[in-house]
XYZ file of N, CA and C in Angstrom:
756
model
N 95.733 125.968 109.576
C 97.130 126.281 109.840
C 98.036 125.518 108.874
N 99.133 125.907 108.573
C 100.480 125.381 107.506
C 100.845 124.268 108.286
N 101.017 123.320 107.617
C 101.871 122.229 108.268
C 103.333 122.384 107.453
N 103.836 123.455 106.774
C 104.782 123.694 105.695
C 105.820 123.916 107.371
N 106.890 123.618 107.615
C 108.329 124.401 108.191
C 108.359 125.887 107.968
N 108.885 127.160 108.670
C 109.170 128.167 108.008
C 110.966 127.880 108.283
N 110.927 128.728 106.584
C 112.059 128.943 106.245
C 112.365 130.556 106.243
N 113.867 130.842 105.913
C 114.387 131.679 105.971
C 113.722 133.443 106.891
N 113.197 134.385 106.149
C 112.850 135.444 106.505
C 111.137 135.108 107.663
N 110.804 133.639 107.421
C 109.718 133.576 108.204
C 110.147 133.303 110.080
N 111.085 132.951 109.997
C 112.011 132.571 111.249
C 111.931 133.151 112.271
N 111.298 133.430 113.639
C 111.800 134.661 114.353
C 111.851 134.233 116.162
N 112.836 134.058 115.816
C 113.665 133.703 116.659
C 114.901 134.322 116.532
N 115.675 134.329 118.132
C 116.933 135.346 118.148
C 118.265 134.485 118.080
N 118.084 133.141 118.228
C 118.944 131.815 117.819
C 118.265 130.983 117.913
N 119.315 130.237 116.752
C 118.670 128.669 116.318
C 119.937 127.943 116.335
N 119.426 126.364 116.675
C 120.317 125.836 116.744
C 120.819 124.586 115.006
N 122.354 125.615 114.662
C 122.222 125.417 113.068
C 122.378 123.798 112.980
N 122.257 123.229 111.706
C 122.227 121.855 111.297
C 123.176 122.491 109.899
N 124.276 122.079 109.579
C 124.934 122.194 108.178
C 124.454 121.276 106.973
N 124.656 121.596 105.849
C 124.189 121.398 104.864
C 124.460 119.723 104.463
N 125.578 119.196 105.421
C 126.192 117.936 105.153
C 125.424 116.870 106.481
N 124.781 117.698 107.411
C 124.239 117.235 108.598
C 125.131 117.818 109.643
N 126.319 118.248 109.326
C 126.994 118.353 110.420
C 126.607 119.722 111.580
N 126.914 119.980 112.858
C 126.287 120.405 113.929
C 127.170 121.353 114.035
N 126.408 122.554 113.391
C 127.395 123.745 113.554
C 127.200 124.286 114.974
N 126.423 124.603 115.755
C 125.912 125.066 116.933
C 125.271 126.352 117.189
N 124.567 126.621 118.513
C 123.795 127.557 118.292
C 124.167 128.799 117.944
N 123.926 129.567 117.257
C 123.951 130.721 116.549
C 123.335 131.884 116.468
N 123.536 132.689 116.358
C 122.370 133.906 115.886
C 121.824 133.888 114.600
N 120.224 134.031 114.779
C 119.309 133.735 113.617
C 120.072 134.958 112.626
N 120.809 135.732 112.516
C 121.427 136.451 111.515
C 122.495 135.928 110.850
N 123.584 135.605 111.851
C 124.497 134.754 111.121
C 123.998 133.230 110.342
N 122.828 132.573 110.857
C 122.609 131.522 110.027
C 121.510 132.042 108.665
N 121.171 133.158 108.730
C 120.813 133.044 107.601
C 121.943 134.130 106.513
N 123.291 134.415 107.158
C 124.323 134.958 106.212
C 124.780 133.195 106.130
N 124.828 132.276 106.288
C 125.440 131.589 106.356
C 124.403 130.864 105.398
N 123.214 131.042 105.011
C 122.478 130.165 104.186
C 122.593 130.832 103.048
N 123.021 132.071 103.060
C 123.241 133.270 101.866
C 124.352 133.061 101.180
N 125.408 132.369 102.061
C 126.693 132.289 101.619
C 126.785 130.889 100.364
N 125.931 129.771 101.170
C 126.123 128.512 100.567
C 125.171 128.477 99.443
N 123.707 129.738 99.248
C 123.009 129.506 97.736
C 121.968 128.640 98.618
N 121.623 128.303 99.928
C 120.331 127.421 100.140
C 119.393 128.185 101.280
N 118.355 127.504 101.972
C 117.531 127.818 102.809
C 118.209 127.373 103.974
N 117.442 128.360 104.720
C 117.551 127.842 106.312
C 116.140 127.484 107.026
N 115.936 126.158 107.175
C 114.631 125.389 107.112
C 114.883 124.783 108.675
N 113.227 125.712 109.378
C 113.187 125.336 110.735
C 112.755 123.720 110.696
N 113.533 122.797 111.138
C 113.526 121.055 111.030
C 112.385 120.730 112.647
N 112.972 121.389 113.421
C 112.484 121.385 115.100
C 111.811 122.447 115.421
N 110.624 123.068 115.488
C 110.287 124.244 116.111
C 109.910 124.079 117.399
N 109.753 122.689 117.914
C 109.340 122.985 119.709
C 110.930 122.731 120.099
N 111.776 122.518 119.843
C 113.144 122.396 120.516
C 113.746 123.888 121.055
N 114.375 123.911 121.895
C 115.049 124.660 122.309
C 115.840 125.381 122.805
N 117.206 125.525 121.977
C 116.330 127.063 120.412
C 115.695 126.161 119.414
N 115.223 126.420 118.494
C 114.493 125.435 117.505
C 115.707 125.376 116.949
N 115.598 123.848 115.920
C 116.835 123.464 114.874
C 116.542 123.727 113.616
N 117.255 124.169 113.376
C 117.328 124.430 111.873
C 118.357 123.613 110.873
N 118.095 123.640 109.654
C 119.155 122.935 108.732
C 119.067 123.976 107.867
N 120.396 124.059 106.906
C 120.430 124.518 105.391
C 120.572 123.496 104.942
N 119.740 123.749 103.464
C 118.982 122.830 102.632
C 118.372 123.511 101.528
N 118.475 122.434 100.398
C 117.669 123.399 99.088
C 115.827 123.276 99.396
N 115.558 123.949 100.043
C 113.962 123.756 100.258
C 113.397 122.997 98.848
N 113.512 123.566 97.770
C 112.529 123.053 96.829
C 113.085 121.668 96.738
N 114.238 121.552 96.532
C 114.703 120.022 96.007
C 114.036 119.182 97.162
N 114.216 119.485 98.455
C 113.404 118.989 99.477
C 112.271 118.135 99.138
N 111.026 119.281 99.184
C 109.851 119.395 98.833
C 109.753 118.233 97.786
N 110.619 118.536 96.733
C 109.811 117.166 95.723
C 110.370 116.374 96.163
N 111.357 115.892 96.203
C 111.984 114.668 96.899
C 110.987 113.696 98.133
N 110.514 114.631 99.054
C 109.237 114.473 100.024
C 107.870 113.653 99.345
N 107.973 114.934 97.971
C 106.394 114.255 97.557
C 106.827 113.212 96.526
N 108.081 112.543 96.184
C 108.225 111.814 95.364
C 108.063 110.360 96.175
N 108.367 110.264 97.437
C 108.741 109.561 98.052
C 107.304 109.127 98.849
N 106.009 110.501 98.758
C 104.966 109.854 99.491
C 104.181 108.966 98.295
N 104.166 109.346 97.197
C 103.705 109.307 96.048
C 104.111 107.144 95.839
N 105.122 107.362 96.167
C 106.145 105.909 96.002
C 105.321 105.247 97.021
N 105.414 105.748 98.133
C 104.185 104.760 99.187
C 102.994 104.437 98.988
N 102.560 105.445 98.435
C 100.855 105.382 98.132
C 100.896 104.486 97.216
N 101.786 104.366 96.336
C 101.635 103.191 95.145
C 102.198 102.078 95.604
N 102.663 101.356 96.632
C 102.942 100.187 97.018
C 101.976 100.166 98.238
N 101.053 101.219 98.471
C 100.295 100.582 99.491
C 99.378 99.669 99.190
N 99.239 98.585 99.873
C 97.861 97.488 99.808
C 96.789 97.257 100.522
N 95.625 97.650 99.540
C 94.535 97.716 100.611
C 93.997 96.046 100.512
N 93.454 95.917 101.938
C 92.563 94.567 101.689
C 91.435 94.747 101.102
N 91.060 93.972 99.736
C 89.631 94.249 99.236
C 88.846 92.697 99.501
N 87.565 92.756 99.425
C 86.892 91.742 99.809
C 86.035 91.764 98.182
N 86.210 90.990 97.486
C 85.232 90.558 96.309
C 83.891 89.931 96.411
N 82.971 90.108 95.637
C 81.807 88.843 96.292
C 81.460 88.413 94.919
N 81.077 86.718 95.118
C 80.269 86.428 93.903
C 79.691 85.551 94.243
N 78.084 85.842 93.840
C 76.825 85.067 93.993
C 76.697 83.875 92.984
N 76.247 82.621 93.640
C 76.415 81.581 93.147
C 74.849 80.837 93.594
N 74.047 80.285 92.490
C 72.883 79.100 93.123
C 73.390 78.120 92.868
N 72.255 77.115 93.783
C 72.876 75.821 94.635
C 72.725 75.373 92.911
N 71.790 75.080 91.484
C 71.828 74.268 90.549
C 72.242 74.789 89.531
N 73.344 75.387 89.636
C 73.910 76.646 88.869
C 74.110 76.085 87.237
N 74.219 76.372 86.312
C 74.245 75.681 84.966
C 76.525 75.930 84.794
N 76.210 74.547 84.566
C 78.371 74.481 83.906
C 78.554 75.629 83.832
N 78.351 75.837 82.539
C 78.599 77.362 82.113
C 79.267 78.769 82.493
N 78.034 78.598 83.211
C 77.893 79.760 84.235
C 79.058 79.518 85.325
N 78.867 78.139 86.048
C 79.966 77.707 86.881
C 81.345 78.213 86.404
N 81.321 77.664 85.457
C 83.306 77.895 84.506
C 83.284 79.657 84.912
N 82.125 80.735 84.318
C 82.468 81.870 84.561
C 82.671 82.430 85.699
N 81.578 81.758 86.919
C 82.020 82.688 87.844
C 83.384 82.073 88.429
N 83.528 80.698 88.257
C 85.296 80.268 88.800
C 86.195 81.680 88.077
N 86.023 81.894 86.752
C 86.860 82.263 86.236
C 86.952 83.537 86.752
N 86.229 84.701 87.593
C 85.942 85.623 88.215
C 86.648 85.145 89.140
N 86.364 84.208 89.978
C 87.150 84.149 91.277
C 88.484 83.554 91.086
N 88.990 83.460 90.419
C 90.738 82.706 89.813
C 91.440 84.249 89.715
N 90.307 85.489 89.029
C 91.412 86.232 88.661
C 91.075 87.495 89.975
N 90.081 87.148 91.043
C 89.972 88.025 92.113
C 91.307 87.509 92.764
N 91.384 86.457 93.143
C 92.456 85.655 93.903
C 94.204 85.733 93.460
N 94.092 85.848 92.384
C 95.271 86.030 91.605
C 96.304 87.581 91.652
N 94.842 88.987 92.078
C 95.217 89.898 92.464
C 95.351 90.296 93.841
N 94.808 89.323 94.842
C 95.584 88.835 95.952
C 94.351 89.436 96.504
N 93.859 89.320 96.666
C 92.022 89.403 96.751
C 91.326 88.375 97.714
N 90.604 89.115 98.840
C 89.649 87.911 99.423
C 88.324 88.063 98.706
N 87.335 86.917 98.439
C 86.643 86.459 97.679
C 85.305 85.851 98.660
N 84.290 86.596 98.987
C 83.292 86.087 99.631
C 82.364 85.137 98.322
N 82.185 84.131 98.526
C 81.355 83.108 97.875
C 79.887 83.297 98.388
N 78.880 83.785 97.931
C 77.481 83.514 98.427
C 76.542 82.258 97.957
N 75.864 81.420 98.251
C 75.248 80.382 97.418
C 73.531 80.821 97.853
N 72.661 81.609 96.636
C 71.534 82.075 97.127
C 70.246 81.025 96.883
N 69.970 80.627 98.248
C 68.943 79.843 98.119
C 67.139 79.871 98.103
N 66.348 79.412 96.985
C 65.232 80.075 97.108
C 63.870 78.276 97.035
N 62.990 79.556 97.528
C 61.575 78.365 97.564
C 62.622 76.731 98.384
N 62.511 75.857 97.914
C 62.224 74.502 98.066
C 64.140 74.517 98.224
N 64.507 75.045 97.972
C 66.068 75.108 97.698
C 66.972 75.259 99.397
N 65.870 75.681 99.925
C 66.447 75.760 101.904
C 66.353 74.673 102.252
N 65.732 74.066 101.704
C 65.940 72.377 102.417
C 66.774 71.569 101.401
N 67.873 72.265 100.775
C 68.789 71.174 100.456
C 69.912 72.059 100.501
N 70.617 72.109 102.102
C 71.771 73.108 102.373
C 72.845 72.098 101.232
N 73.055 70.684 101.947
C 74.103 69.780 101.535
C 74.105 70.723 99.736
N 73.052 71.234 99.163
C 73.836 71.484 97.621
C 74.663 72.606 97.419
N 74.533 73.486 98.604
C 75.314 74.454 98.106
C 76.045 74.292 99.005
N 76.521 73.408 100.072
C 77.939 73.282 100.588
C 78.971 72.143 100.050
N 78.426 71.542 99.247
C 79.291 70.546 98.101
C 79.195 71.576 96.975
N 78.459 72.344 96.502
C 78.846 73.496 95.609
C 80.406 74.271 96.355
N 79.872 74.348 97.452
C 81.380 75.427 97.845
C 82.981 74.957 97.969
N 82.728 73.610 98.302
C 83.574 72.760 98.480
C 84.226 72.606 97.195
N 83.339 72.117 96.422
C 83.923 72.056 94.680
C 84.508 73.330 94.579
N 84.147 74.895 94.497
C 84.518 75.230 94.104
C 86.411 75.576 94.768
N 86.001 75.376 95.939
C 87.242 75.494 96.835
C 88.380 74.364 96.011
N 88.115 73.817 96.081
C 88.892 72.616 95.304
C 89.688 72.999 93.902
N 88.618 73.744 93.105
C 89.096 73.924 91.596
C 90.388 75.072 92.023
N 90.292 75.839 93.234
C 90.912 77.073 92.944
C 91.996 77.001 94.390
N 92.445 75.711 94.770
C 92.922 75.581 95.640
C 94.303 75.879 95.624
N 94.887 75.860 94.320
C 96.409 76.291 94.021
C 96.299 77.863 94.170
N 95.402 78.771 94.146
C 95.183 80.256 94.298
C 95.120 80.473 95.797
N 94.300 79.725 96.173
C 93.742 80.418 97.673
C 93.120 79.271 98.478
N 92.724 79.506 99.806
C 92.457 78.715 100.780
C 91.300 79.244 101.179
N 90.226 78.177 102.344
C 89.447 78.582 103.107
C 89.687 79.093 104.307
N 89.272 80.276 103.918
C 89.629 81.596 105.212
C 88.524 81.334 106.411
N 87.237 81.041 105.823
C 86.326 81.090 106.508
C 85.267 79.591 105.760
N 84.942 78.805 107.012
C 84.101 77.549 106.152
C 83.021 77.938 106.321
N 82.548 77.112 105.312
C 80.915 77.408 104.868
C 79.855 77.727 106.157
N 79.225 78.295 106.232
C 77.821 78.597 107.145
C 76.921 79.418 106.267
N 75.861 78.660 107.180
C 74.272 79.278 106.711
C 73.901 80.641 107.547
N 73.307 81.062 106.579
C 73.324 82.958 106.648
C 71.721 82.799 105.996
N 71.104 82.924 107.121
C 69.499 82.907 106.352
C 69.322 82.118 105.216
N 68.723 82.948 104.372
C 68.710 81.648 103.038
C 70.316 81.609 102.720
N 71.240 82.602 102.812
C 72.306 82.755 101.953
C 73.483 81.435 102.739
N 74.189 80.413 101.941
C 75.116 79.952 102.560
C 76.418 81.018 102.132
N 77.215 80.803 103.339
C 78.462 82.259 102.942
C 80.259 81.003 103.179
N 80.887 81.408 102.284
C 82.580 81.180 102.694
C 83.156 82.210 101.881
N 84.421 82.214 102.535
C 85.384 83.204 102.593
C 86.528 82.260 101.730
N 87.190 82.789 101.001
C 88.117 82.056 100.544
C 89.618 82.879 100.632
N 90.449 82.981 100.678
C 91.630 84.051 101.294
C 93.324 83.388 100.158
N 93.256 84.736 99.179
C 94.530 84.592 98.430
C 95.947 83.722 99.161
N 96.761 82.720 98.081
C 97.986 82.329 99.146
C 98.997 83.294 98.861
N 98.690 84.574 97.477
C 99.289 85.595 97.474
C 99.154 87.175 98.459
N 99.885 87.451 98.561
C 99.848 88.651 99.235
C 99.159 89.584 98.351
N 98.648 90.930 98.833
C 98.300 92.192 97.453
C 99.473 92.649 97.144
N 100.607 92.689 98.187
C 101.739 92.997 97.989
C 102.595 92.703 96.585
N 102.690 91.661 96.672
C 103.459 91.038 95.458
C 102.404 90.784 94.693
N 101.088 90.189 94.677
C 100.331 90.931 92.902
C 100.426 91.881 92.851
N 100.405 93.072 93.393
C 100.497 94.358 92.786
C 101.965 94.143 91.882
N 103.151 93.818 92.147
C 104.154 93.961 92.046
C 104.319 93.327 91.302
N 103.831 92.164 90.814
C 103.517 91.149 89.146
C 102.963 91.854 88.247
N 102.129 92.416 88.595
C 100.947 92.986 87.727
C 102.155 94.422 87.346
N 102.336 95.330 88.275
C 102.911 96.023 87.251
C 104.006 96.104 86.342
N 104.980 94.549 86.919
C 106.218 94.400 86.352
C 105.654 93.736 84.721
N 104.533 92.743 84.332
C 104.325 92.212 83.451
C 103.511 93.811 82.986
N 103.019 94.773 83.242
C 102.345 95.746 82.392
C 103.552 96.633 81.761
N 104.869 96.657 82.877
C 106.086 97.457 82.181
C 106.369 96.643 80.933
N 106.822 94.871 81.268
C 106.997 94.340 80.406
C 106.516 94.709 78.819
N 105.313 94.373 78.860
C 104.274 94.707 77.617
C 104.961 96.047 77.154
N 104.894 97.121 78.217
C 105.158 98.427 77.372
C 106.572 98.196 76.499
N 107.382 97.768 77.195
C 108.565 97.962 76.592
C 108.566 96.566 75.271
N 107.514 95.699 75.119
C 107.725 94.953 73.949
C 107.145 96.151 72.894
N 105.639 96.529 73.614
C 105.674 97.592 72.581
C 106.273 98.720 71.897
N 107.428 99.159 72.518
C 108.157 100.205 72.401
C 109.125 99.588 71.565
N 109.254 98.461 71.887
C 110.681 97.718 70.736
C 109.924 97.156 69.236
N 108.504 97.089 69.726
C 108.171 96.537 68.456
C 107.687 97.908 67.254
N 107.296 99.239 68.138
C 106.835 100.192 67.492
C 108.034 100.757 67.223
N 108.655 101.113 66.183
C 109.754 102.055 66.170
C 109.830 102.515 65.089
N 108.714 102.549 64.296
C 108.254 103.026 62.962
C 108.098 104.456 63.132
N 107.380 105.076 61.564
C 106.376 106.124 61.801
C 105.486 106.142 62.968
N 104.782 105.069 62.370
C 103.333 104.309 62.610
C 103.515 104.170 64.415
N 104.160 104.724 65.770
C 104.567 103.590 66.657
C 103.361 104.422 67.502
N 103.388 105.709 67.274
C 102.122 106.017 68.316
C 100.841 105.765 67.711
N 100.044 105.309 66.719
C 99.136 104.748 66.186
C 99.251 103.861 66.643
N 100.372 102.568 66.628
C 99.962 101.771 67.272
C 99.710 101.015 68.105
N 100.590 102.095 69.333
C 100.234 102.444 71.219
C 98.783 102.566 71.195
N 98.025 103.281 70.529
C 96.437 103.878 70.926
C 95.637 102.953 70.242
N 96.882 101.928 69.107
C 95.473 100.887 69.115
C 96.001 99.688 69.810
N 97.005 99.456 70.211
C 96.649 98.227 71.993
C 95.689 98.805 73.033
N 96.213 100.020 73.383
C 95.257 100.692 74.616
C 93.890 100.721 74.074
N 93.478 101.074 72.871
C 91.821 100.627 72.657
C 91.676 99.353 72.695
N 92.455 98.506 72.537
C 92.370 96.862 72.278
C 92.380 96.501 74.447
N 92.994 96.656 74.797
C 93.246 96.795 76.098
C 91.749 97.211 77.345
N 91.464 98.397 76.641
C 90.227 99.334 77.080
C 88.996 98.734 76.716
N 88.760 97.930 75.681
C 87.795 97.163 75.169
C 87.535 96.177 75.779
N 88.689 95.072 75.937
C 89.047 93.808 76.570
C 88.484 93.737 77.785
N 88.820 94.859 78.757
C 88.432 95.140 79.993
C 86.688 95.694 79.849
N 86.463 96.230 79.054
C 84.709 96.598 78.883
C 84.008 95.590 78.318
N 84.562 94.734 77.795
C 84.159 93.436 77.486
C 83.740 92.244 78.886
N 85.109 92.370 79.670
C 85.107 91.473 81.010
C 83.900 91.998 81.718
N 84.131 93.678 81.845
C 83.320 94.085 82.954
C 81.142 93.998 82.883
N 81.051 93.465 81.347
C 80.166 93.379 80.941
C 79.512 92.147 80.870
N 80.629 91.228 80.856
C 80.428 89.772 81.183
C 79.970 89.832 82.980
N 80.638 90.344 83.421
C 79.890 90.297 84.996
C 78.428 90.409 85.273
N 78.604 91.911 84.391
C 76.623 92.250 84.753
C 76.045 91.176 83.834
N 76.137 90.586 83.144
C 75.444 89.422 82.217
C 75.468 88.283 83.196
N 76.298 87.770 83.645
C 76.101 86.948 84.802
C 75.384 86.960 85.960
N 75.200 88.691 86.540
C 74.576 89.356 87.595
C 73.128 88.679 86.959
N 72.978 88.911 86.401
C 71.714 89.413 85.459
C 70.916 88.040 85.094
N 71.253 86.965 84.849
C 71.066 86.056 84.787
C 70.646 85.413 85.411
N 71.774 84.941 87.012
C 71.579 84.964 88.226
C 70.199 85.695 88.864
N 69.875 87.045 88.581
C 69.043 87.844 89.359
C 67.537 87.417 88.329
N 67.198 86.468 86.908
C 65.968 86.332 86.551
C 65.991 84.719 86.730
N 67.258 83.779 87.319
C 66.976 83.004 88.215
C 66.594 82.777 89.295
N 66.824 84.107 89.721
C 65.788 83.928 91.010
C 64.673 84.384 91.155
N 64.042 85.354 90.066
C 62.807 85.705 89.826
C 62.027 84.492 89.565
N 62.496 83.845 88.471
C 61.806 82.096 87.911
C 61.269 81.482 89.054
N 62.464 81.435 90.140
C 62.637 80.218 91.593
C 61.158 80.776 92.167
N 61.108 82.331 92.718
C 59.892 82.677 93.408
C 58.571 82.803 92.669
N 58.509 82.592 91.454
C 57.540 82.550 90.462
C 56.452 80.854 90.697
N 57.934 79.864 90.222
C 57.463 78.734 90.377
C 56.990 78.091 92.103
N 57.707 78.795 93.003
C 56.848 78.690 94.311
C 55.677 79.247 94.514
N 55.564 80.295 93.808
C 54.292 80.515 94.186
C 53.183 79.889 93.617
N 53.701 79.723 92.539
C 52.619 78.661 92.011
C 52.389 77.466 92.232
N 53.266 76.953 93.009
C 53.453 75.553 93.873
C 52.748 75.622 95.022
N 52.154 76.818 95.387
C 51.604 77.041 96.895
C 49.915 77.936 96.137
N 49.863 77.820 94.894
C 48.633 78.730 94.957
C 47.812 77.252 93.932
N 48.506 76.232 93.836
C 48.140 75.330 92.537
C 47.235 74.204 93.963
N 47.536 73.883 95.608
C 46.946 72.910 95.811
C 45.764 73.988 96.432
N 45.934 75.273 96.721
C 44.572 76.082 97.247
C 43.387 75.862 95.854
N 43.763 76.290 94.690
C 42.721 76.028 93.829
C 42.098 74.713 93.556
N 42.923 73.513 93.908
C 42.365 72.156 93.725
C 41.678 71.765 95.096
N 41.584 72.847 95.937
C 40.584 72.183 97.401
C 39.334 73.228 96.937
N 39.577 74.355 96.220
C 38.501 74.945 95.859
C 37.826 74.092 95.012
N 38.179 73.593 94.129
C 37.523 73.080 93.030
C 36.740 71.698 93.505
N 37.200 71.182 94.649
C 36.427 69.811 95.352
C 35.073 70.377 96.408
C-alpha cells in the first residue's frame, strides 16, 4: 500500500475540511470548491488527515513539499549516530612497536567517538600470569586517558582478558569535527586550485587521500597478522614443552 497522501483528483470524499495555503482554517467545504480553490491559487489540495472527520486537507505545492520532506530526512540520517564498538587484540608480551600501533588504532577509534573493546589473548603458560595483561590494560588506559575512560574494568573471559574503554567524546560532535575539518580542507583546496590545472589537482589529493586510507587499512591486517603467527609460535612452543618431558621418560 502507498504511504504517499492523495492529492487532488485522487480525493473522494464529498467534504473536506480545507487548511489554506498560509495555514489558515478556511472550513469545511465541498471537495469541489476546494479543489476550484486549489485551481485558483496554481497548487494541490493534499489530504494532511485522512482518518479525521471530514479528512483535512491543505493547499500546498505537493512537489516543493516532497523534496523539502526528503531533504530534511536525508539531513537526519546524516547527523544520526550510531554506537559502534571497535575491537583490538592485544598479547600479554606484546613487542613496543606493535604496542605504539595498536595505541595508535585505539587513539583514533576513540577520537571518532568510538567504544573500543581491548582483548589481551592469552596462550600456553601465559594463563597463569593474568597480573600481565591487566597492567597491560591499565597502561594502556593510562596512555589514552585524555580520549576516553574505563567503561568497563578488566575481567577474565576464558583465556581472553576483556575492558571496555568508552570515548569522553560523543559520535555526535566527532562526526561534526570530522566533517567541519573535511569542508575545511575542501575549501583550502578550492582557494588553492584556481588554475587550469585545479581539477587535476582535486583527483590528485583524493588519490593521495584514497591511498593514505589503503595504506592505514593495511597496516591493520599486518598487525592482525602478526598477532595471529604469534599465537601460532605460543601453541607450537607448548606443545613442545609438553611432548619434550614424555620423550625423556621414554628414553630412561
Amino acid at each position: 500500500m502507498s504511504t504517499e497522501p492523495r492529492i487532488n483528483d485522487r480525493i473522494r470524499v464529498p467534504e473536506v475540511r480545507l487548511v489554506g495555503p498560509s495555514g489558515e482554517q478556511v472550513g469545511i467545504v465541498p471537495l469541489a470548491k476546494a479543489l476550484e480553490l486549489a485551481q485558483e491559487y496554481d497548487l494541490d489540495l493534499v489530504e494532511v488527515a485522512a482518518t479525521a472527520r471530514p479528512p483535512v486537507c491543505k493547499l500546498m505545492d505537493y512537489g516543493k513539499f516532497k523534496y523539502e520532506s526528503a531533504m530534511k530526512a536525508r539531513e537526519a540520517r546524516k547527523n544520526q549516530a550510531h554506537t559502534v564498538i571497535k575491537e583490538m587484540k592485544l598479547r600479554p608480551k606484546i613487542d613496543p612497536h606493535d604496542y605504539d600501533t595498536k595505541k595508535g588504532h585505539v587513539v583514533r577509534f576513540l577520537k571518532q567517538g568510538d567504544k573500543v573493546k581491548i582483548t589481551i589473548m592469552f596462550r600456553g603458560r601465559e594463563q597463569s600470569r593474568p597480573e600481565l595483561g591487566f597492567r597491560l590494560l591499565q597502561r594502556l588506559a593510562d596512555d589514552v586517558q585524555d580520549l576516553g575512560f574505563i567503561e568497563s574494568s578488566p575481567k577474565q573471559d576464558g583465556r581472553n582478558m576483556i575492558m571496555v574503554l568508552g570515548p569522553h567524546k560523543k559520535k555526535t560532535e566527532a562526526m561534526a569535527e570530522a566533517r567541519a575539518i573535511a569542508d575545511a580542507r575542501k575549501a583550502e583546496r578550492q582557494g588553492r586550485n584556481t588554475g587550469p590545472d585545479a581539477a587535476a589537482d582535486d583527483d590528485s589529493a583524493l588519490e593521495a587521500e584514497n591511498a593514505a586510507a589503503e595504506a592505514e587499512a593495511d597496516e591493520i591486517d599486518d598487525a592482525d597478522d602478526e598477532a595471529a603467527e604469534a599465537v601460532v609460535e605460543a601453541d607450537v612452543e607448548a606443545a613442545a614443552a609438553v611432548e619434550q618431558p614424555a620423550e625423556a621418560s621414554q628414553g630412561a
